[in-house]
Amino acid sequence: MKKLMFIALLALTAAPAFAQPTGSSGAKPAAAATGEMADGEVRRIDKSRGTVLLKHGEIKNLNMGGMTMSFKFKDPKMAEQFKEGDKVKFTAEQKGEDLIVTSIRKAP
Ligand SMILES: [Cu+2]
């Protein structure tokens, strides 16, 4: 129930805000990576855990083809602007066992 309310809230509040910059304090400038961003679609998002299930296309820097899998957000706040069904562009890195979304934005 809580989750549904959260998603409804997102739909109301997040829609006009998609132009904001991705990430906050990344060592890499997110904008510079635009050409390398992978395509994705949000399947499930867990704001409390800061994780997202993404159906994604090829991720070149990870040598990964298309699949659906879970990522952690580098910054849990990144979850706030997205909801299930959103098409996104994102970059990801591997850190130990985790795959981290380092930048993400809504796809046009
Ligand atoms: Cu994958």
Tab-separated table of N, CA, C and O and ligand atoms in Angstrom:
chain	number	residue	atom	x	y	z
A	1	MET	N	0.822	-1.213	0.000
A	1	MET	CA	0.000	0.000	0.000
A	1	MET	C	0.853	1.258	0.000
A	1	MET	O	0.715	2.145	-0.803
A	2	LYS	N	1.805	1.288	0.920
A	2	LYS	CA	2.723	2.427	0.981
A	2	LYS	C	3.393	2.657	-0.359
A	2	LYS	O	3.547	3.769	-0.816
A	3	LYS	N	3.776	1.553	-0.957
A	3	LYS	CA	4.511	1.660	-2.221
A	3	LYS	C	3.638	2.280	-3.301
A	3	LYS	O	4.093	3.131	-4.052
A	4	LEU	N	2.402	1.849	-3.334
A	4	LEU	CA	1.487	2.407	-4.336
A	4	LEU	C	1.322	3.903	-4.133
A	4	LEU	O	1.320	4.678	-5.085
A	5	MET	N	1.194	4.299	-2.890
A	5	MET	CA	1.029	5.723	-2.610
A	5	MET	C	2.261	6.489	-3.042
A	5	MET	O	2.184	7.571	-3.595
A	6	PHE	N	3.406	5.883	-2.784
A	6	PHE	CA	4.655	6.522	-3.167
A	6	PHE	C	4.711	6.703	-4.675
A	6	PHE	O	5.081	7.759	-5.172
A	7	ILE	N	4.342	5.692	-5.402
A	7	ILE	CA	4.397	5.781	-6.861
A	7	ILE	C	3.425	6.844	-7.370
A	7	ILE	O	3.760	7.638	-8.240
A	8	ALA	N	2.249	6.885	-6.765
A	8	ALA	CA	1.283	7.900	-7.167
A	8	ALA	C	1.833	9.300	-6.906
A	8	ALA	O	1.695	10.207	-7.732
A	9	LEU	N	2.507	9.435	-5.792
A	9	LEU	CA	3.107	10.715	-5.438
A	9	LEU	C	4.166	11.093	-6.461
A	9	LEU	O	4.253	12.238	-6.905
A	10	LEU	N	4.960	10.119	-6.812
A	10	LEU	CA	6.010	10.367	-7.810
A	10	LEU	C	5.408	10.852	-9.116
A	10	LEU	O	5.909	11.790	-9.723
A	11	ALA	N	4.359	10.191	-9.523
A	11	ALA	CA	3.737	10.546	-10.791
A	11	ALA	C	3.278	11.992	-10.772
A	11	ALA	O	3.359	12.698	-11.769
A	12	LEU	N	2.829	12.423	-9.615
A	12	LEU	CA	2.350	13.799	-9.497
A	12	LEU	C	3.487	14.805	-9.438
A	12	LEU	O	3.399	15.888	-9.993
A	13	THR	N	4.544	14.442	-8.754
A	13	THR	CA	5.564	15.440	-8.459
A	13	THR	C	6.759	15.373	-9.392
A	13	THR	O	7.412	16.378	-9.624
A	14	ALA	N	7.057	14.205	-9.921
A	14	ALA	CA	8.338	14.053	-10.616
A	14	ALA	C	8.267	14.431	-12.087
A	14	ALA	O	9.277	14.744	-12.689
A	15	ALA	N	7.093	14.429	-12.653
A	15	ALA	CA	7.004	14.561	-14.104
A	15	ALA	C	7.685	15.809	-14.670
A	15	ALA	O	8.453	15.693	-15.608
A	16	PRO	N	7.474	16.980	-14.097
A	16	PRO	CA	8.100	18.149	-14.727
A	16	PRO	C	9.573	18.308	-14.360
A	16	PRO	O	10.219	19.222	-14.836
A	17	ALA	N	10.101	17.434	-13.554
A	17	ALA	CA	11.430	17.671	-12.988
A	17	ALA	C	12.525	16.875	-13.685
A	17	ALA	O	13.609	16.738	-13.196
A	18	PHE	N	12.227	16.334	-14.856
A	18	PHE	CA	13.206	15.407	-15.426
A	18	PHE	C	14.446	16.069	-15.998
A	18	PHE	O	15.393	15.419	-16.360
A	19	ALA	N	14.447	17.378	-16.070
A	19	ALA	CA	15.605	18.033	-16.656
A	19	ALA	C	16.732	18.247	-15.666
A	19	ALA	O	17.755	18.780	-16.007
A	20	GLN	N	16.541	17.798	-14.448
A	20	GLN	CA	17.589	18.054	-13.457
A	20	GLN	C	18.823	17.199	-13.727
A	20	GLN	O	18.732	16.151	-14.344
A	21	PRO	N	19.959	17.651	-13.277
A	21	PRO	CA	21.185	16.903	-13.531
A	21	PRO	C	21.182	15.568	-12.807
A	21	PRO	O	20.566	15.437	-11.752
A	22	THR	N	21.841	14.599	-13.364
A	22	THR	CA	21.923	13.298	-12.724
A	22	THR	C	23.091	13.292	-11.761
A	22	THR	O	24.057	14.008	-11.934
A	23	GLY	N	22.984	12.453	-10.758
A	23	GLY	CA	24.076	12.319	-9.810
A	23	GLY	C	24.261	13.621	-9.054
A	23	GLY	O	23.601	14.602	-9.317
A	24	SER	N	25.165	13.625	-8.117
A	24	SER	CA	25.375	14.846	-7.375
A	24	SER	C	26.845	15.170	-7.238
A	24	SER	O	27.278	16.258	-7.545
A	25	SER	N	27.619	14.201	-6.835
A	25	SER	CA	29.008	14.521	-6.542
A	25	SER	C	29.938	13.520	-7.218
A	25	SER	O	30.982	13.200	-6.706
A	26	GLY	N	29.499	12.968	-8.327
A	26	GLY	CA	30.282	11.922	-8.979
A	26	GLY	C	31.666	12.402	-9.373
A	26	GLY	O	31.866	13.553	-9.710
A	27	ALA	N	32.604	11.485	-9.324
A	27	ALA	CA	33.955	11.831	-9.751
A	27	ALA	C	33.970	12.064	-11.262
A	27	ALA	O	34.739	12.864	-11.766
A	28	LYS	N	33.104	11.353	-11.950
A	28	LYS	CA	33.029	11.530	-13.396
A	28	LYS	C	31.909	12.490	-13.739
A	28	LYS	O	30.820	12.368	-13.191
A	29	PRO	N	32.138	13.387	-14.642
A	29	PRO	CA	31.037	14.240	-15.099
A	29	PRO	C	30.039	13.411	-15.896
A	29	PRO	O	30.397	12.794	-16.896
A	30	ALA	N	28.816	13.369	-15.413
A	30	ALA	CA	27.820	12.504	-16.034
A	30	ALA	C	27.540	12.909	-17.470
A	30	ALA	O	27.334	12.070	-18.327
A	31	ALA	N	27.565	14.191	-17.730
A	31	ALA	CA	27.216	14.656	-19.056
A	31	ALA	C	28.203	14.165	-20.105
A	31	ALA	O	27.845	13.888	-21.235
A	32	ALA	N	29.442	14.026	-19.695
A	32	ALA	CA	30.469	13.604	-20.642
A	32	ALA	C	30.224	12.181	-21.111
A	32	ALA	O	30.727	11.764	-22.144
A	33	ALA	N	29.458	11.432	-20.347
A	33	ALA	CA	29.255	10.023	-20.673
A	33	ALA	C	28.024	9.805	-21.548
A	33	ALA	O	27.650	8.683	-21.801
A	34	THR	N	27.416	10.849	-22.003
A	34	THR	CA	26.152	10.721	-22.726
A	34	THR	C	26.229	9.692	-23.843
A	34	THR	O	25.335	8.873	-23.993
A	35	GLY	N	27.305	9.722	-24.576
A	35	GLY	CA	27.437	8.801	-25.705
A	35	GLY	C	27.525	7.355	-25.293
A	35	GLY	O	27.260	6.469	-26.083
A	36	GLU	N	27.909	7.114	-24.046
A	36	GLU	CA	28.079	5.735	-23.577
A	36	GLU	C	26.911	5.276	-22.736
A	36	GLU	O	26.956	4.200	-22.165
A	37	MET	N	25.895	6.081	-22.633
A	37	MET	CA	24.806	5.696	-21.758
A	37	MET	C	24.025	4.525	-22.354
A	37	MET	O	23.800	4.456	-23.554
A	38	ALA	N	23.644	3.624	-21.471
A	38	ALA	CA	22.855	2.478	-21.892
A	38	ALA	C	21.376	2.832	-21.824
A	38	ALA	O	20.961	3.692	-21.050
A	39	ASP	N	20.604	2.140	-22.638
A	39	ASP	CA	19.158	2.308	-22.592
A	39	ASP	C	18.587	1.389	-21.515
A	39	ASP	O	19.066	0.279	-21.328
A	40	GLY	N	17.557	1.855	-20.860
A	40	GLY	CA	16.923	1.006	-19.861
A	40	GLY	C	15.464	1.352	-19.702
A	40	GLY	O	14.995	2.379	-20.177
A	41	GLU	N	14.785	0.444	-19.015
A	41	GLU	CA	13.394	0.699	-18.659
A	41	GLU	C	13.211	0.259	-17.218
A	41	GLU	O	13.611	-0.846	-16.843
A	42	VAL	N	12.641	1.140	-16.426
A	42	VAL	CA	12.455	0.837	-15.008
A	42	VAL	C	11.349	-0.197	-14.856
A	42	VAL	O	10.220	0.021	-15.296
A	43	ARG	N	11.681	-1.308	-14.247
A	43	ARG	CA	10.687	-2.348	-13.999
A	43	ARG	C	10.181	-2.308	-12.571
A	43	ARG	O	9.036	-2.587	-12.285
A	44	ARG	N	11.094	-2.001	-11.663
A	44	ARG	CA	10.698	-1.926	-10.262
A	44	ARG	C	11.697	-1.009	-9.584
A	44	ARG	O	12.866	-0.994	-9.920
A	45	ILE	N	11.215	-0.256	-8.646
A	45	ILE	CA	12.114	0.661	-7.964
A	45	ILE	C	11.846	0.581	-6.480
A	45	ILE	O	10.691	0.479	-6.052
A	46	ASP	N	12.903	0.527	-5.689
A	46	ASP	CA	12.755	0.432	-4.241
A	46	ASP	C	13.498	1.597	-3.616
A	46	ASP	O	14.713	1.579	-3.476
A	47	LYS	N	12.742	2.591	-3.270
A	47	LYS	CA	13.348	3.820	-2.769
A	47	LYS	C	14.054	3.593	-1.439
A	47	LYS	O	15.127	4.137	-1.197
A	48	SER	N	13.469	2.767	-0.584
A	48	SER	CA	14.063	2.588	0.746
A	48	SER	C	15.409	1.870	0.661
A	48	SER	O	16.309	2.129	1.448
A	49	ARG	N	15.532	0.983	-0.308
A	49	ARG	CA	16.808	0.283	-0.453
A	49	ARG	C	17.734	0.978	-1.449
A	49	ARG	O	18.906	0.640	-1.547
A	50	GLY	N	17.180	1.873	-2.225
A	50	GLY	CA	18.005	2.523	-3.240
A	50	GLY	C	18.365	1.592	-4.376
A	50	GLY	O	19.468	1.665	-4.932
A	51	THR	N	17.446	0.683	-4.706
A	51	THR	CA	17.718	-0.254	-5.792
A	51	THR	C	16.670	-0.102	-6.889
A	51	THR	O	15.565	0.399	-6.666
A	52	VAL	N	17.052	-0.555	-8.063
A	52	VAL	CA	16.140	-0.482	-9.194
A	52	VAL	C	16.330	-1.722	-10.067
A	52	VAL	O	17.457	-2.184	-10.274
A	53	LEU	N	15.221	-2.278	-10.506
A	53	LEU	CA	15.275	-3.370	-11.463
A	53	LEU	C	15.126	-2.749	-12.845
A	53	LEU	O	14.124	-2.098	-13.139
A	54	LEU	N	16.142	-2.928	-13.657
A	54	LEU	CA	16.156	-2.316	-14.984
A	54	LEU	C	16.211	-3.369	-16.058
A	54	LEU	O	17.013	-4.299	-15.993
A	55	LYS	N	15.364	-3.204	-17.043
A	55	LYS	CA	15.523	-3.953	-18.279
A	55	LYS	C	16.451	-3.094	-19.128
A	55	LYS	O	16.104	-1.954	-19.454
A	56	HIS	N	17.611	-3.611	-19.432
A	56	HIS	CA	18.595	-2.736	-20.089
A	56	HIS	C	19.113	-3.311	-21.402
A	56	HIS	O	19.087	-4.516	-21.630
A	57	GLY	N	19.586	-2.398	-22.228
A	57	GLY	CA	20.260	-2.780	-23.458
A	57	GLY	C	21.732	-3.017	-23.184
A	57	GLY	O	22.151	-3.169	-22.042
A	58	GLU	N	22.512	-3.026	-24.221
A	58	GLU	CA	23.936	-3.295	-24.068
A	58	GLU	C	24.600	-2.252	-23.160
A	58	GLU	O	24.344	-1.062	-23.278
A	59	ILE	N	25.466	-2.738	-22.259
A	59	ILE	CA	26.276	-1.841	-21.426
A	59	ILE	C	27.724	-2.146	-21.776
A	59	ILE	O	28.305	-3.143	-21.316
A	60	LYS	N	28.285	-1.296	-22.590
A	60	LYS	CA	29.598	-1.614	-23.159
A	60	LYS	C	30.690	-1.719	-22.114
A	60	LYS	O	31.510	-2.628	-22.161
A	61	ASN	N	30.726	-0.769	-21.166
A	61	ASN	CA	31.840	-0.808	-20.210
A	61	ASN	C	31.767	-2.008	-19.273
A	61	ASN	O	32.747	-2.332	-18.613
A	62	LEU	N	30.618	-2.659	-19.197
A	62	LEU	CA	30.488	-3.855	-18.358
A	62	LEU	C	30.467	-5.134	-19.195
A	62	LEU	O	30.300	-6.221	-18.642
A	63	ASN	N	30.636	-4.976	-20.499
A	63	ASN	CA	30.582	-6.133	-21.384
A	63	ASN	C	29.301	-6.930	-21.200
A	63	ASN	O	29.318	-8.153	-21.090
A	64	MET	N	28.212	-6.237	-21.156
A	64	MET	CA	26.952	-6.879	-20.828
A	64	MET	C	25.955	-6.645	-21.953
A	64	MET	O	25.842	-5.526	-22.451
A	65	GLY	N	25.299	-7.700	-22.345
A	65	GLY	CA	24.239	-7.560	-23.330
A	65	GLY	C	22.940	-7.175	-22.638
A	65	GLY	O	22.920	-6.896	-21.441
A	66	GLY	N	21.869	-7.194	-23.381
A	66	GLY	CA	20.594	-6.812	-22.807
A	66	GLY	C	20.051	-7.859	-21.855
A	66	GLY	O	20.196	-9.063	-22.092
A	67	MET	N	19.461	-7.397	-20.780
A	67	MET	CA	18.834	-8.295	-19.804
A	67	MET	C	18.046	-7.455	-18.809
A	67	MET	O	18.051	-6.227	-18.884
A	68	THR	N	17.392	-8.140	-17.887
A	68	THR	CA	16.707	-7.437	-16.802
A	68	THR	C	17.403	-7.804	-15.508
A	68	THR	O	17.572	-8.984	-15.210
A	69	MET	N	17.844	-6.807	-14.783
A	69	MET	CA	18.597	-7.074	-13.567
A	69	MET	C	18.512	-5.897	-12.604
A	69	MET	O	18.052	-4.819	-12.958
A	70	SER	N	18.987	-6.149	-11.398
A	70	SER	CA	18.889	-5.159	-10.334
A	70	SER	C	20.194	-4.373	-10.197
A	70	SER	O	21.279	-4.930	-10.318
A	71	PHE	N	20.042	-3.088	-9.960
A	71	PHE	CA	21.190	-2.209	-9.714
A	71	PHE	C	20.949	-1.457	-8.413
A	71	PHE	O	19.812	-1.275	-7.987
A	72	LYS	N	22.058	-0.977	-7.863
A	72	LYS	CA	21.951	-0.031	-6.742
A	72	LYS	C	22.208	1.363	-7.277
A	72	LYS	O	23.080	1.554	-8.127
A	73	PHE	N	21.494	2.309	-6.722
A	73	PHE	CA	21.806	3.692	-7.068
A	73	PHE	C	23.049	4.138	-6.312
A	73	PHE	O	23.204	3.823	-5.124
A	74	LYS	N	23.886	4.868	-6.970
A	74	LYS	CA	25.057	5.439	-6.303
A	74	LYS	C	24.604	6.323	-5.139
A	74	LYS	O	25.182	6.298	-4.070
A	75	ASP	N	23.574	7.084	-5.403
A	75	ASP	CA	22.977	7.930	-4.370
A	75	ASP	C	21.490	7.594	-4.322
A	75	ASP	O	20.801	7.742	-5.323
A	76	PRO	N	20.989	7.105	-3.176
A	76	PRO	CA	19.579	6.692	-3.101
A	76	PRO	C	18.605	7.785	-3.538
A	76	PRO	O	17.496	7.484	-3.979
A	77	LYS	N	19.028	9.026	-3.444
A	77	LYS	CA	18.150	10.117	-3.886
A	77	LYS	C	17.858	10.036	-5.376
A	77	LYS	O	16.879	10.610	-5.855
A	78	MET	N	18.710	9.363	-6.102
A	78	MET	CA	18.495	9.235	-7.538
A	78	MET	C	17.179	8.510	-7.841
A	78	MET	O	16.630	8.644	-8.925
A	79	ALA	N	16.708	7.714	-6.881
A	79	ALA	CA	15.484	6.945	-7.103
A	79	ALA	C	14.253	7.834	-7.186
A	79	ALA	O	13.236	7.467	-7.771
A	80	GLU	N	14.344	8.995	-6.593
A	80	GLU	CA	13.131	9.774	-6.363
A	80	GLU	C	12.412	10.243	-7.624
A	80	GLU	O	11.203	10.426	-7.629
A	81	GLN	N	13.154	10.440	-8.673
A	81	GLN	CA	12.511	11.019	-9.857
A	81	GLN	C	11.971	9.967	-10.835
A	81	GLN	O	11.457	10.321	-11.882
A	82	PHE	N	12.102	8.688	-10.491
A	82	PHE	CA	11.696	7.660	-11.443
A	82	PHE	C	10.555	6.809	-10.921
A	82	PHE	O	10.344	6.706	-9.723
A	83	LYS	N	9.857	6.200	-11.857
A	83	LYS	CA	8.785	5.288	-11.487
A	83	LYS	C	8.763	4.137	-12.488
A	83	LYS	O	9.405	4.210	-13.543
A	84	GLU	N	8.027	3.101	-12.134
A	84	GLU	CA	7.958	1.938	-12.998
A	84	GLU	C	7.451	2.328	-14.378
A	84	GLU	O	6.521	3.114	-14.501
A	85	GLY	N	8.097	1.783	-15.390
A	85	GLY	CA	7.685	2.063	-16.762
A	85	GLY	C	8.481	3.174	-17.419
A	85	GLY	O	8.421	3.331	-18.625
A	86	ASP	N	9.253	3.932	-16.651
A	86	ASP	CA	10.047	5.010	-17.245
A	86	ASP	C	11.148	4.449	-18.138
A	86	ASP	O	11.829	3.504	-17.772
A	87	LYS	N	11.297	5.085	-19.289
A	87	LYS	CA	12.443	4.786	-20.147
A	87	LYS	C	13.595	5.683	-19.715
A	87	LYS	O	13.405	6.880	-19.501
A	88	VAL	N	14.756	5.098	-19.576
A	88	VAL	CA	15.885	5.867	-19.051
A	88	VAL	C	17.151	5.636	-19.875
A	88	VAL	O	17.256	4.683	-20.648
A	89	LYS	N	18.079	6.537	-19.672
A	89	LYS	CA	19.462	6.382	-20.124
A	89	LYS	C	20.297	6.385	-18.864
A	89	LYS	O	20.075	7.209	-17.971
A	90	PHE	N	21.257	5.476	-18.798
A	90	PHE	CA	22.030	5.412	-17.557
A	90	PHE	C	23.440	4.897	-17.805
A	90	PHE	O	23.736	4.310	-18.841
A	91	THR	N	24.288	5.146	-16.820
A	91	THR	CA	25.620	4.549	-16.813
A	91	THR	C	25.748	3.735	-15.535
A	91	THR	O	25.130	4.042	-14.516
A	92	ALA	N	26.537	2.668	-15.625
A	92	ALA	CA	26.695	1.785	-14.477
A	92	ALA	C	28.143	1.330	-14.368
A	92	ALA	O	28.864	1.257	-15.354
A	93	GLU	N	28.513	1.025	-13.137
A	93	GLU	CA	29.850	0.518	-12.859
A	93	GLU	C	29.737	-0.644	-11.902
A	93	GLU	O	28.815	-0.694	-11.097
A	94	GLN	N	30.716	-1.520	-11.975
A	94	GLN	CA	30.757	-2.627	-11.027
A	94	GLN	C	31.639	-2.257	-9.847
A	94	GLN	O	32.747	-1.759	-10.016
A	95	LYS	N	31.116	-2.510	-8.643
A	95	LYS	CA	31.920	-2.301	-7.434
A	95	LYS	C	31.789	-3.550	-6.605
A	95	LYS	O	30.758	-3.780	-5.984
A	96	GLY	N	32.818	-4.364	-6.594
A	96	GLY	CA	32.715	-5.643	-5.902
A	96	GLY	C	31.611	-6.445	-6.550
A	96	GLY	O	31.600	-6.642	-7.754
A	97	GLU	N	30.660	-6.892	-5.738
A	97	GLU	CA	29.569	-7.701	-6.252
A	97	GLU	C	28.423	-6.853	-6.785
A	97	GLU	O	27.527	-7.375	-7.445
A	98	ASP	N	28.481	-5.574	-6.490
A	98	ASP	CA	27.336	-4.724	-6.818
A	98	ASP	C	27.512	-4.004	-8.142
A	98	ASP	O	28.610	-3.629	-8.510
A	99	LEU	N	26.394	-3.825	-8.799
A	99	LEU	CA	26.369	-2.967	-9.971
A	99	LEU	C	25.689	-1.676	-9.568
A	99	LEU	O	24.585	-1.673	-9.023
A	100	ILE	N	26.390	-0.603	-9.809
A	100	ILE	CA	25.968	0.700	-9.320
A	100	ILE	C	25.569	1.588	-10.478
A	100	ILE	O	26.333	1.740	-11.443
A	101	VAL	N	24.372	2.138	-10.401
A	101	VAL	CA	23.966	3.162	-11.363
A	101	VAL	C	24.637	4.468	-10.957
A	101	VAL	O	24.373	5.006	-9.892
A	102	THR	N	25.530	4.935	-11.817
A	102	THR	CA	26.290	6.141	-11.471
A	102	THR	C	25.635	7.405	-12.007
A	102	THR	O	25.866	8.491	-11.497
A	103	SER	N	24.864	7.269	-13.071
A	103	SER	CA	24.094	8.411	-13.552
A	103	SER	C	22.879	7.862	-14.290
A	103	SER	O	22.917	6.769	-14.863
A	104	ILE	N	21.808	8.609	-14.221
A	104	ILE	CA	20.572	8.154	-14.876
A	104	ILE	C	19.688	9.357	-15.155
A	104	ILE	O	19.665	10.320	-14.394
A	105	ARG	N	19.020	9.287	-16.300
A	105	ARG	CA	18.054	10.339	-16.602
A	105	ARG	C	16.955	9.725	-17.450
A	105	ARG	O	17.120	8.655	-18.033
A	106	LYS	N	15.858	10.425	-17.536
A	106	LYS	CA	14.765	9.928	-18.368
A	106	LYS	C	15.137	10.057	-19.829
A	106	LYS	O	15.739	11.056	-20.240
A	107	ALA	N	14.782	9.058	-20.602
A	107	ALA	CA	15.021	9.122	-22.032
A	107	ALA	C	13.939	9.994	-22.664
A	107	ALA	O	12.799	10.002	-22.189
A	108	PRO	N	14.261	10.724	-23.707
A	108	PRO	CA	13.261	11.575	-24.361
A	108	PRO	C	12.123	10.731	-24.941
A	108	PRO	O	12.371	9.604	-25.349
B	1	CU	CU	22.775	-6.731	-17.009
